[in-house]
Amino acid sequence: MASWNLCEARLRQRRCYISPADSNTAHVGPVPAGKIWVVLAVGYFPSVAETQTISFNIYDANNTFGFLNPLSMALNPARATCIEQGMELMMWPGEFLSVVRADHTVGSTMSLSIDFVEIDLPLYTYDEPQVVKRHVRALSGIRTRLSAAGGGRGGGGNVAPGGGPEGGGKGHGGPLPI
């Protein structure tokens, strides 16, 4: 089950970044303010066949987080990814996705691609007033039934169907002893 509304899939995008020659880092981002990127697929590909230790990271202005332990991989023609089938990665405003390799073949470049859906980061949730009223009425009805059945009241005694306290008397509450 997606953590985002499926209607947002119409906003699906793809980005690719190709690093300069001899670079050991490639990145995609940043996520714009007020947006979230739900990353569906990631692909890393060096321009030449090489076996290197690589890692995938998420970083922003203050922090860097690794989300795949560094692995030694033989790449090209194979591609590397940091997410498996059915997984999603959420990136928040200001974040970058990066791949880092330990070393490089002279003159090689790095290609990092992502497939993502850009959704809005809501300021608040909006509930229709009619829906809110319906929920309040339903909860009120449930509470009334629970209190009439003896549950949910704390110390005031039960209320008789006529509205007065049970047990006669001066409103001491509680049923008459049997």
XYZ file of C-alpha atoms in Angstrom:
178
model
C 0.000 0.000 0.000
C 1.444 3.341 -1.059
C 1.945 6.009 1.586
C 0.753 8.610 -0.922
C -2.425 9.120 -2.929
C -2.321 7.171 -6.158
C -3.713 10.187 -8.039
C -0.309 11.807 -7.463
C 1.260 9.224 -9.809
C 0.505 11.612 -12.672
C 3.385 13.687 -11.261
C 5.918 10.889 -11.849
C 9.329 12.177 -12.947
C 12.795 10.935 -13.767
C 16.088 12.658 -13.081
C 19.600 11.733 -14.108
C 22.910 13.221 -13.098
C 26.200 12.438 -14.814
C 29.280 13.357 -12.823
C 32.381 15.010 -14.216
C 35.229 12.698 -15.244
C 37.258 11.247 -12.350
C 34.587 12.127 -9.760
C 33.851 9.746 -6.899
C 30.410 11.191 -6.074
C 27.167 11.624 -7.998
C 24.019 13.177 -6.565
C 20.411 14.041 -7.421
C 18.455 16.785 -5.693
C 17.685 18.818 -3.756
C 14.012 18.200 -3.100
C 12.193 21.550 -3.452
C 10.679 23.276 -0.416
C 7.175 22.053 0.372
C 7.604 18.825 -1.624
C 8.387 15.182 -0.910
C 9.961 12.842 -3.436
C 8.724 9.270 -3.181
C 11.552 7.439 -4.948
C 10.369 4.289 -6.736
C 13.593 3.271 -8.498
C 17.290 4.141 -8.340
C 20.037 3.200 -10.783
C 23.788 3.787 -10.582
C 26.048 3.061 -13.531
C 29.748 3.887 -14.073
C 30.862 4.726 -17.617
C 33.448 1.920 -17.650
C 33.442 -1.624 -16.309
C 34.914 -1.468 -12.826
C 34.709 -3.162 -9.453
C 34.449 -0.598 -6.695
C 33.081 -0.259 -3.195
C 30.026 1.970 -3.388
C 27.530 3.390 -0.899
C 24.241 5.263 -1.190
C 23.523 8.237 1.072
C 20.863 10.816 1.841
C 22.203 14.188 2.903
C 21.082 17.746 3.513
C 22.860 20.891 4.684
C 23.543 19.451 8.147
C 23.573 15.648 8.075
C 24.498 12.632 5.991
C 22.802 9.268 6.416
C 23.858 6.056 4.754
C 21.023 3.714 3.917
C 22.923 0.902 2.252
C 26.078 -0.523 3.768
C 29.043 -0.082 1.430
C 29.355 -2.983 -0.989
C 31.999 -4.005 -3.490
C 30.288 -4.381 -6.866
C 31.316 -5.209 -10.413
C 29.344 -2.719 -12.503
C 28.843 -2.027 -16.207
C 26.922 -3.655 -17.748
C 25.232 -4.291 -14.360
C 23.533 -1.439 -12.505
C 23.394 -0.869 -8.753
C 20.345 0.194 -6.759
C 19.673 0.951 -3.134
C 16.013 -0.084 -3.120
C 14.457 -3.425 -3.920
C 11.250 -4.256 -5.756
C 8.222 -2.758 -4.016
C 10.239 -0.496 -1.720
C 9.902 3.268 -1.632
C 12.305 5.892 -0.370
C 10.922 9.220 0.847
C 13.128 12.265 0.465
C 12.228 15.453 2.339
C 12.738 19.110 1.388
C 16.401 20.037 0.971
C 17.671 16.440 0.751
C 19.953 14.943 -1.895
C 20.466 11.311 -2.900
C 24.105 10.459 -3.548
C 26.233 7.502 -4.521
C 29.899 7.407 -3.535
C 32.567 5.104 -4.922
C 35.862 4.393 -3.173
C 38.000 5.062 -6.246
C 37.630 5.474 -9.991
C 39.045 4.390 -13.283
C 40.847 7.312 -14.927
C 38.456 9.374 -17.036
C 35.310 7.528 -15.922
C 32.035 9.211 -15.041
C 29.147 8.181 -12.804
C 25.486 8.166 -13.798
C 22.810 8.284 -11.080
C 19.134 8.090 -12.086
C 15.949 8.121 -10.032
C 12.284 7.521 -10.817
C 10.050 9.352 -8.350
C 6.661 10.885 -7.644
C 6.711 14.456 -6.366
C 3.960 15.075 -3.830
C 3.103 18.123 -1.761
C 4.069 18.289 1.884
C 0.720 19.323 3.371
C 0.549 22.233 5.775
C -2.431 20.586 7.448
C -5.135 18.071 6.685
C -8.578 19.254 5.703
C -11.698 17.394 6.722
C -15.074 18.294 5.284
C -17.266 19.879 7.993
C -20.110 17.454 7.257
C -17.784 14.485 7.757
C -16.515 15.935 11.055
C -20.108 16.436 12.286
C -21.005 12.862 11.294
C -18.009 11.499 13.239
C -18.818 13.621 16.303
C -22.426 12.403 16.274
C -21.328 8.790 15.898
C -18.828 9.059 18.766
C -21.394 10.842 20.949
C -23.914 8.064 20.318
C -21.368 5.402 21.208
C -20.423 7.219 24.424
C -24.097 7.581 25.378
C -24.720 3.868 24.863
C -21.598 2.963 26.840
C -22.536 5.199 29.747
C -26.098 3.814 29.798
C -24.630 0.311 29.957
C -22.513 1.261 32.955
C -19.175 1.659 31.245
C -17.200 4.802 30.811
C -18.565 6.796 33.784
C -16.368 7.543 36.678
C -18.111 7.764 40.020
C -21.348 9.580 39.146
C -23.451 6.431 39.118
C -25.717 5.259 36.367
C -28.363 7.437 34.842
C -31.821 5.907 34.664
C -33.726 6.053 31.391
C -35.989 8.764 32.864
C -32.999 10.995 33.526
C -32.932 10.738 37.334
C -30.595 8.704 39.488
C -31.432 5.091 40.061
C -32.198 3.882 43.549
C -34.631 6.641 44.460
C -33.337 8.711 47.306
C -31.579 12.028 47.170
C -29.413 11.523 44.070
C -26.828 9.322 45.724
C -26.605 7.300 42.507
C -26.121 3.613 42.027
C -28.763 0.898 41.882
C -30.668 -0.375 44.853
C -29.027 -3.347 46.556
C -30.526 -6.669 45.558
